PDB file of C-alpha atoms in Angstrom:
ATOM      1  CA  UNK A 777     -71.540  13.343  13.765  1.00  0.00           C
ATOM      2  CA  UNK A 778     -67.981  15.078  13.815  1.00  0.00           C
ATOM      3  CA  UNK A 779     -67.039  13.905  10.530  1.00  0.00           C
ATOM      4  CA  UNK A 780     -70.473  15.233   9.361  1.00  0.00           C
ATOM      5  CA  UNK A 781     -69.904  18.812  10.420  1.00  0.00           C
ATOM      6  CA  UNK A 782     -66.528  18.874   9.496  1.00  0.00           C
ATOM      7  CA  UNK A 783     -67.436  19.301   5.664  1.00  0.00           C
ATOM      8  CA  UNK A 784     -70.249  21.887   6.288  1.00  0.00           C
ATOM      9  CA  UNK A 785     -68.267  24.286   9.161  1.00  0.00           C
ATOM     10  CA  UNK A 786     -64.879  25.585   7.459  1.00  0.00           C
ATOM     11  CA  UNK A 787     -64.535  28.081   9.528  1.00  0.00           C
ATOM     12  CA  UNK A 788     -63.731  26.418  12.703  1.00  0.00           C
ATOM     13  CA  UNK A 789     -60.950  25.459  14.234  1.00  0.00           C
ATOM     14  CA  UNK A 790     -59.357  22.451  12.811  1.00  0.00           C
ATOM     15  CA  UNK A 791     -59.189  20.445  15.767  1.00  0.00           C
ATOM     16  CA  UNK A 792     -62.694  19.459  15.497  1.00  0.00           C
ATOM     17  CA  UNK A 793     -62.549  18.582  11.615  1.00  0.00           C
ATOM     18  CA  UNK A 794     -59.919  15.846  12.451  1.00  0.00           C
ATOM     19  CA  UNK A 795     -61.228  12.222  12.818  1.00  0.00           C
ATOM     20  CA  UNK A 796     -60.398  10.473  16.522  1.00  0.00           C
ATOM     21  CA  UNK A 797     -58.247   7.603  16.377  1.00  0.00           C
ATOM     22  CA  UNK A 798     -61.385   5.153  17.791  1.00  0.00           C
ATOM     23  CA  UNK A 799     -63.072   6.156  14.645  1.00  0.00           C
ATOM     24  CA  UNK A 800     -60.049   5.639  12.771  1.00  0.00           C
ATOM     25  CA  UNK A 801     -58.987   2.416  13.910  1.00  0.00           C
ATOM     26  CA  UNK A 802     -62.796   0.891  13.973  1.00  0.00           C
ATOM     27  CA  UNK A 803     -63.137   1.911  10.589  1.00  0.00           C
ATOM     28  CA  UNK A 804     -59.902   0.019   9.760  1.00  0.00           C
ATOM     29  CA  UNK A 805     -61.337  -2.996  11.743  1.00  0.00           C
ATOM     30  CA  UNK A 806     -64.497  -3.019   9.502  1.00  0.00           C
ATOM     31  CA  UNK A 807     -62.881  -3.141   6.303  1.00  0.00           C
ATOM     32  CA  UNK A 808     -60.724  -6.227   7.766  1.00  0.00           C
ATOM     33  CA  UNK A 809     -63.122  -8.280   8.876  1.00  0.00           C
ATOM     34  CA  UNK A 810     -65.391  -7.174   5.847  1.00  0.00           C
ATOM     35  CA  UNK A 811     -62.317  -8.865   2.717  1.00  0.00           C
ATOM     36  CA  UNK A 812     -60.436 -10.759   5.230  1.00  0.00           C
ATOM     37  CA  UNK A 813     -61.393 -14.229   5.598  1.00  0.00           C
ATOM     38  CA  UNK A 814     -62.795 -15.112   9.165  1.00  0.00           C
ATOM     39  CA  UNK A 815     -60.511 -18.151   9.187  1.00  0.00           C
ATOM     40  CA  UNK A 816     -57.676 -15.736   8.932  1.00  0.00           C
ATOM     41  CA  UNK A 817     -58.599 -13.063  11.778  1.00  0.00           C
ATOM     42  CA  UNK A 818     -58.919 -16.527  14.031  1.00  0.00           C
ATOM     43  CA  UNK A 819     -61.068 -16.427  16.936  1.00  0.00           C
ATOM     44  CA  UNK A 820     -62.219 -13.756  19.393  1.00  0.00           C
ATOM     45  CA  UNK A 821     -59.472 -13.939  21.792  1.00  0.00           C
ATOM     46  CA  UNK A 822     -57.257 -13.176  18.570  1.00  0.00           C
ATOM     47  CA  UNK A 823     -59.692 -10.505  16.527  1.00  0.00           C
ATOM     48  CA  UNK A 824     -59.661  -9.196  20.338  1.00  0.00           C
ATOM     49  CA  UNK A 825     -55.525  -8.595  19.952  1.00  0.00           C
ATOM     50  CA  UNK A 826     -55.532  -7.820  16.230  1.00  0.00           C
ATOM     51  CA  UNK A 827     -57.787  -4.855  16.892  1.00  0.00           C
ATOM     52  CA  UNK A 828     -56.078  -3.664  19.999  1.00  0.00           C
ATOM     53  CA  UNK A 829     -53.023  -4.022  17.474  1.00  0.00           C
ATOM     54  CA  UNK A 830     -54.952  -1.743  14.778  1.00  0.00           C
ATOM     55  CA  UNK A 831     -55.379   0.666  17.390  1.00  0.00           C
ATOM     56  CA  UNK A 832     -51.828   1.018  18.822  1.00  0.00           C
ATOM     57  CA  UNK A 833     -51.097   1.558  14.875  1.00  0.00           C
ATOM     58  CA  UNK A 834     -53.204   4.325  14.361  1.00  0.00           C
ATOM     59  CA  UNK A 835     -52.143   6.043  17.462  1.00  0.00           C
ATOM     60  CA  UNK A 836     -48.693   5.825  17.119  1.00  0.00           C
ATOM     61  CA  UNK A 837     -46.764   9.357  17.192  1.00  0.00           C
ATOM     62  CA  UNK A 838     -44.708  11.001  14.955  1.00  0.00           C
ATOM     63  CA  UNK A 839     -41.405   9.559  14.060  1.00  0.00           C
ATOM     64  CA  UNK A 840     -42.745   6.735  15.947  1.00  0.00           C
ATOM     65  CA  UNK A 841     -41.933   2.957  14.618  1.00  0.00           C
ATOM     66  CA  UNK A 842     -43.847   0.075  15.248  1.00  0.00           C
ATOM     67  CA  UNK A 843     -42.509  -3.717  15.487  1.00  0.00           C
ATOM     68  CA  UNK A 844     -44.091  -6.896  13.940  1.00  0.00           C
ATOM     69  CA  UNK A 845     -43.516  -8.681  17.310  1.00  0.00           C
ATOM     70  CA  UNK A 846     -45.208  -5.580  19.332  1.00  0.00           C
ATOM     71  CA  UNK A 847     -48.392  -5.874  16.750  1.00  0.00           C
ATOM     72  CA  UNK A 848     -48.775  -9.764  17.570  1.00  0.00           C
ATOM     73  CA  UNK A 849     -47.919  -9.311  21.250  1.00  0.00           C
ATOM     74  CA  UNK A 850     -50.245 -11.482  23.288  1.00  0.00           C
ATOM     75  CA  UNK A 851     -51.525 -12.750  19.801  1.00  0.00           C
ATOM     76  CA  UNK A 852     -52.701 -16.480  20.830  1.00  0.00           C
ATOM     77  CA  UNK A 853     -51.519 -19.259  18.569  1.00  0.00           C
ATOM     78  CA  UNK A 854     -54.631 -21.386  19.835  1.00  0.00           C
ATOM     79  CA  UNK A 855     -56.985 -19.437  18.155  1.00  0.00           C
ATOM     80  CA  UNK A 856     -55.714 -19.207  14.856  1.00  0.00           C
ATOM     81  CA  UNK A 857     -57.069 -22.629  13.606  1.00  0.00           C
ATOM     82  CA  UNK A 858     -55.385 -22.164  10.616  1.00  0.00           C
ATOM     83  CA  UNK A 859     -52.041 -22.975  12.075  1.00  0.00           C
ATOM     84  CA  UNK A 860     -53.689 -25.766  13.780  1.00  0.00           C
ATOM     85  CA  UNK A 861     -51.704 -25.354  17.104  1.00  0.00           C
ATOM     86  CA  UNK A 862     -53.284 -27.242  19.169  1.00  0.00           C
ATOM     87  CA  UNK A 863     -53.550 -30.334  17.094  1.00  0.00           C
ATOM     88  CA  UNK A 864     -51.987 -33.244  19.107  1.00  0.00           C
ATOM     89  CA  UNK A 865     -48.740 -35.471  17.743  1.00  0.00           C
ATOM     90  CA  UNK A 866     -49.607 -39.487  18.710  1.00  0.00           C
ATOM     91  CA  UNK A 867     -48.236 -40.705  21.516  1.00  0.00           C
ATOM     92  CA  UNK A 868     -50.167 -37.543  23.193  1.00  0.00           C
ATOM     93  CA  UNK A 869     -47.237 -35.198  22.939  1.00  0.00           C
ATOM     94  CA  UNK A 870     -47.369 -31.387  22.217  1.00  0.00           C
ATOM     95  CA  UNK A 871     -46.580 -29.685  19.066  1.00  0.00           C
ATOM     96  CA  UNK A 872     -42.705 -29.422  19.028  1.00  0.00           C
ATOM     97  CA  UNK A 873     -40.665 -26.411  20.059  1.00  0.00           C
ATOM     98  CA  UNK A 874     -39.320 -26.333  16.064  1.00  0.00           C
ATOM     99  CA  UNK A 875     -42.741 -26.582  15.027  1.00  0.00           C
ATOM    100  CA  UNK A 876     -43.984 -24.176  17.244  1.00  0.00           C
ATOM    101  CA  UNK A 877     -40.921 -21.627  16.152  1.00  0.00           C
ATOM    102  CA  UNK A 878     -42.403 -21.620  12.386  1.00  0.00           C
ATOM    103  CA  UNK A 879     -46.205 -21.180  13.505  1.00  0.00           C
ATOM    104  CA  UNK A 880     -44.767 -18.100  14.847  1.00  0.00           C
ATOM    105  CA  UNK A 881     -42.779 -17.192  12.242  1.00  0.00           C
ATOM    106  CA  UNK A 882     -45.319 -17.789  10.055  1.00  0.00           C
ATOM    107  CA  UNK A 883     -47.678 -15.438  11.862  1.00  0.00           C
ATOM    108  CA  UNK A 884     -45.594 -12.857  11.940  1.00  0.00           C
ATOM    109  CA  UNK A 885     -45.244 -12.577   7.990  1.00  0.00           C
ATOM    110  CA  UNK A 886     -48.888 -12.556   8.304  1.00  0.00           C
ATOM    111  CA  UNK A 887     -49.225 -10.065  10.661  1.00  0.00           C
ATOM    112  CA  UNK A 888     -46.719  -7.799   8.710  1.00  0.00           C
ATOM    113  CA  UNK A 889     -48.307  -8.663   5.440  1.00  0.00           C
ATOM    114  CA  UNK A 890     -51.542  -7.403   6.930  1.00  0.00           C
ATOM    115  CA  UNK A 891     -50.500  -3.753   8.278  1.00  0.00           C
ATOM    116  CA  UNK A 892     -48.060  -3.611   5.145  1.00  0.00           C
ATOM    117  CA  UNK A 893     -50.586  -5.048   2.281  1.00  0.00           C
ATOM    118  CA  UNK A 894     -54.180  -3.585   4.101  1.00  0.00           C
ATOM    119  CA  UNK A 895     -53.809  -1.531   7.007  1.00  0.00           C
ATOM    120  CA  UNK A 896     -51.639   1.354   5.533  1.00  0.00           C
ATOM    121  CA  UNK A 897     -53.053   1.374   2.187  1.00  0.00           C
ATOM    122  CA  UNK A 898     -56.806   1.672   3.716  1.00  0.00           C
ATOM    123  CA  UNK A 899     -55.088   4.504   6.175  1.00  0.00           C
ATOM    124  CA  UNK A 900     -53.141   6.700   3.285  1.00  0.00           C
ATOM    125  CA  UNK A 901     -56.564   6.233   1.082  1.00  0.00           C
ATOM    126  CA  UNK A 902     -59.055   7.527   3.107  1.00  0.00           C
ATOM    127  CA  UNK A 903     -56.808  10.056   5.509  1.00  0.00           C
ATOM    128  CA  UNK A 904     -54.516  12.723   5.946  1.00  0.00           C
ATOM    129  CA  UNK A 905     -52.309  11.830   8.822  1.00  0.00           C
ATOM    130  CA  UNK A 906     -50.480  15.107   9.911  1.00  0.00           C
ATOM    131  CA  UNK A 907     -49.351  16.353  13.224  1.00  0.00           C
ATOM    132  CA  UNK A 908     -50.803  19.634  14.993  1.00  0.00           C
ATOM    133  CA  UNK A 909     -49.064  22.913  15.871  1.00  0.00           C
ATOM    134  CA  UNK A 910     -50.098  22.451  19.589  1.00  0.00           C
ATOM    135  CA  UNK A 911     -49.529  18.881  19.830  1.00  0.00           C
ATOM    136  CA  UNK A 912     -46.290  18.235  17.648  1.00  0.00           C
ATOM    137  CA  UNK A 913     -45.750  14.619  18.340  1.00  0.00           C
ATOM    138  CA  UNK A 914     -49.456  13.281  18.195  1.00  0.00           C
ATOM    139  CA  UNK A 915     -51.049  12.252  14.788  1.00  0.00           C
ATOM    140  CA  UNK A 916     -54.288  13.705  13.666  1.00  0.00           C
ATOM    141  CA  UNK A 917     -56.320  12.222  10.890  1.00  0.00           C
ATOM    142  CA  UNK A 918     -58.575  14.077   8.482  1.00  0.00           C
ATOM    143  CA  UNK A 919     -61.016  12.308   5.696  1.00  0.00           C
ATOM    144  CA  UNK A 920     -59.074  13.311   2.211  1.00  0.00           C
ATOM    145  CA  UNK A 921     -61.861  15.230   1.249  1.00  0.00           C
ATOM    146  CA  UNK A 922     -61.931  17.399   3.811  1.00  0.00           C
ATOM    147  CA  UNK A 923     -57.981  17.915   3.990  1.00  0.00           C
ATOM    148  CA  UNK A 924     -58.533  18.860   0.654  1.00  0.00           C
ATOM    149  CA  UNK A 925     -61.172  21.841   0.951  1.00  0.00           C
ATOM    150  CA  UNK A 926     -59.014  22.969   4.416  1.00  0.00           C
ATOM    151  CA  UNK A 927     -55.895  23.448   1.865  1.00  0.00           C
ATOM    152  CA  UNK A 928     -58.794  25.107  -0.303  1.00  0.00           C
ATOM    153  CA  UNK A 929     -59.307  27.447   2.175  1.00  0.00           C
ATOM    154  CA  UNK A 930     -56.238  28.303   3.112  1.00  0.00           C
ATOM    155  CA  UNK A 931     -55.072  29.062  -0.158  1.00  0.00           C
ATOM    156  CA  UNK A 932     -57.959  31.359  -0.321  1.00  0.00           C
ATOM    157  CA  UNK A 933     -57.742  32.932   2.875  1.00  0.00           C
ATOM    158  CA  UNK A 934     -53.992  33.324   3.090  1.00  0.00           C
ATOM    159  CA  UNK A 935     -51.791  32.721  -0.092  1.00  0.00           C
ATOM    160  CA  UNK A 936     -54.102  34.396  -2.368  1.00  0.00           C
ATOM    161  CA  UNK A 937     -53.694  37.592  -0.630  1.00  0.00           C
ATOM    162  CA  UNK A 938     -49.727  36.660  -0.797  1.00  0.00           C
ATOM    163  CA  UNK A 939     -48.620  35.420  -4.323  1.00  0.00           C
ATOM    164  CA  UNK A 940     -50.150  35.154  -7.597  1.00  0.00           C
ATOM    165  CA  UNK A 941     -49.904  32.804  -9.958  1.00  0.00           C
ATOM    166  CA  UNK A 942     -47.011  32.988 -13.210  1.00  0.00           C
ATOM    167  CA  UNK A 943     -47.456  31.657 -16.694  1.00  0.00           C
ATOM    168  CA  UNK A 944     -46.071  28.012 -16.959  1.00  0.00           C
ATOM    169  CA  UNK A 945     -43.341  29.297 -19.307  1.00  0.00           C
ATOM    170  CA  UNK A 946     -41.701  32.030 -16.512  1.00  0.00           C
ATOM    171  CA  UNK A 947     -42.548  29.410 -13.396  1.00  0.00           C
ATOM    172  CA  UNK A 948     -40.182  26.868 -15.692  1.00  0.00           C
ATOM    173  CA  UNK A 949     -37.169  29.169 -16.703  1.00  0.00           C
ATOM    174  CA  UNK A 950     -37.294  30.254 -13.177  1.00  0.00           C
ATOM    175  CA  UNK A 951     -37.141  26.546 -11.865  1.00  0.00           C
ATOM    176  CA  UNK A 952     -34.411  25.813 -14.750  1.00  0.00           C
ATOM    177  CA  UNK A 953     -31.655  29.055 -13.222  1.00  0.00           C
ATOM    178  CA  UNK A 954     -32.222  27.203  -9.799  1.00  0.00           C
ATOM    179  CA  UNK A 955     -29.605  25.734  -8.315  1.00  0.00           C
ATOM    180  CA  UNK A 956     -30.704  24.637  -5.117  1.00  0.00           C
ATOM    181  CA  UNK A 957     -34.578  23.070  -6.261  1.00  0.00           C
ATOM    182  CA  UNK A 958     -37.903  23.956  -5.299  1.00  0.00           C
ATOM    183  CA  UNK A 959     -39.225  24.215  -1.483  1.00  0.00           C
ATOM    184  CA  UNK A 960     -42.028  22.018  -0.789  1.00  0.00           C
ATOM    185  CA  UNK A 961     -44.447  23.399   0.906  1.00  0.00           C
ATOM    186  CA  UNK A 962     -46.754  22.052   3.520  1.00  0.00           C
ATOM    187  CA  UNK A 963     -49.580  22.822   6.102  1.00  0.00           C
ATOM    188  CA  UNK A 964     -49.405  22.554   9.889  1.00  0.00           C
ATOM    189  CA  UNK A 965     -53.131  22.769  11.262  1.00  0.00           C
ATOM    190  CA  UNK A 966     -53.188  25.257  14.610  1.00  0.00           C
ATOM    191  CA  UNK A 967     -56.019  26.375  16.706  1.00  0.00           C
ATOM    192  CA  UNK A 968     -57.730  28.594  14.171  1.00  0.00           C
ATOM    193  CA  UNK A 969     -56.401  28.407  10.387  1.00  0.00           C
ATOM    194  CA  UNK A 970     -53.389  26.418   9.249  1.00  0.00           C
ATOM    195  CA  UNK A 971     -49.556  27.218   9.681  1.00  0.00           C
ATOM    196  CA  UNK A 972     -47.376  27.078   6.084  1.00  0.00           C
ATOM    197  CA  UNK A 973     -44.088  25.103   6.732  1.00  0.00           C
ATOM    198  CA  UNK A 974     -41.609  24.955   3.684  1.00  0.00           C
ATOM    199  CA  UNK A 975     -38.948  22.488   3.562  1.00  0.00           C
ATOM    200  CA  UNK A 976     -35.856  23.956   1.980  1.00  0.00           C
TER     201      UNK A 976
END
């Protein structure tokens, strides 16, 4: 329903055009369990830590780093049959600790191959994952197509009344005198428009 009157209502503030992070990360945990084979994902106990995982992902802050060993966390080796941990050596003895270190290495390349190879190409696909003027460390995602008519609008609203636009041939001698480069420019949503940052 947000998502929905996101694209129709422009004018509001952008705080309610950005997606939550349950939407987010369940939309994530479709697509997974949609190409990834159910063998893989293991059983509930571990599709119940693999989305928790998916979740602490999406929510993480800005400047904020995640670990392969904080994404598996509580990640039980029992229910990934694949890795057949449980399995039983004769003689009725366990698996052995140097067995058991490679099933868990071998999950984590998994794990990491998973964020690395699915999670945050799905993520930089579908969203724009910015910060927000009043909350500078929290992430906010917005669907790409709606990021891209709130840049639409602010150019528009705000830099249209500001610059105007140069032929190609006086923007590149202009760019070919500088010294220093070009300043990238980028937008900072706020309560009611969005804020123009440009990195020098």
């Amino acid at each position: 329903e947000a998502v929905g009157r996101t694209v129709a209502d422009l004018s509001s503030s952008p705080s309610f055009r950005q997606v939550p992070h349950k939407d987010v990360s369940a939309f994530v945990w479709s697509v997974m369990k949609r190409i990834v084979p159910k063998k893989l994902l293991g059983g509930r106990k571990a599709q119940r830590v693999m989305r928790r995982s998916v979740t602490t992902f999406v929510r993480l802050k800005r400047f904020e780093s995640i670990t392969v060993h904080r994404l598996m966390h509580k990640l039980p080796l029992t229910d990934l049959s694949w890795l057949h941990a449980t399995n039983y050596k004769k003689g009725g003895s366990r698996t052995s600790p140097s067995t058991q270190a490679k099933q868990v290495k071998m999950v984590a390349m998994w794990i990491g191959w998973l964020f690395g190879a699915l999670v945050v190409p799905l993520l930089r696909t579908h969203f724009y994952c910015t910060e927000n003027e009043s909350f500078r460390q929290e992430t906010f995602y917005y669907r790409k197509p709606v990021w891209s008519k709130m840049i639409s609008k602010a150019f528009e609203d705000t830099l249209g009344a500001t610059f105007v636009p140069v032929p190609r041939n006086v923007a590149r001698q202009a760019l070919e005198s500088r010294k220093i480069g070009v300043a990238r420019l980028r937008f900072l949503p706020k309560q009611s428009g969005m804020r123009f940052l440009m990195n020098m």
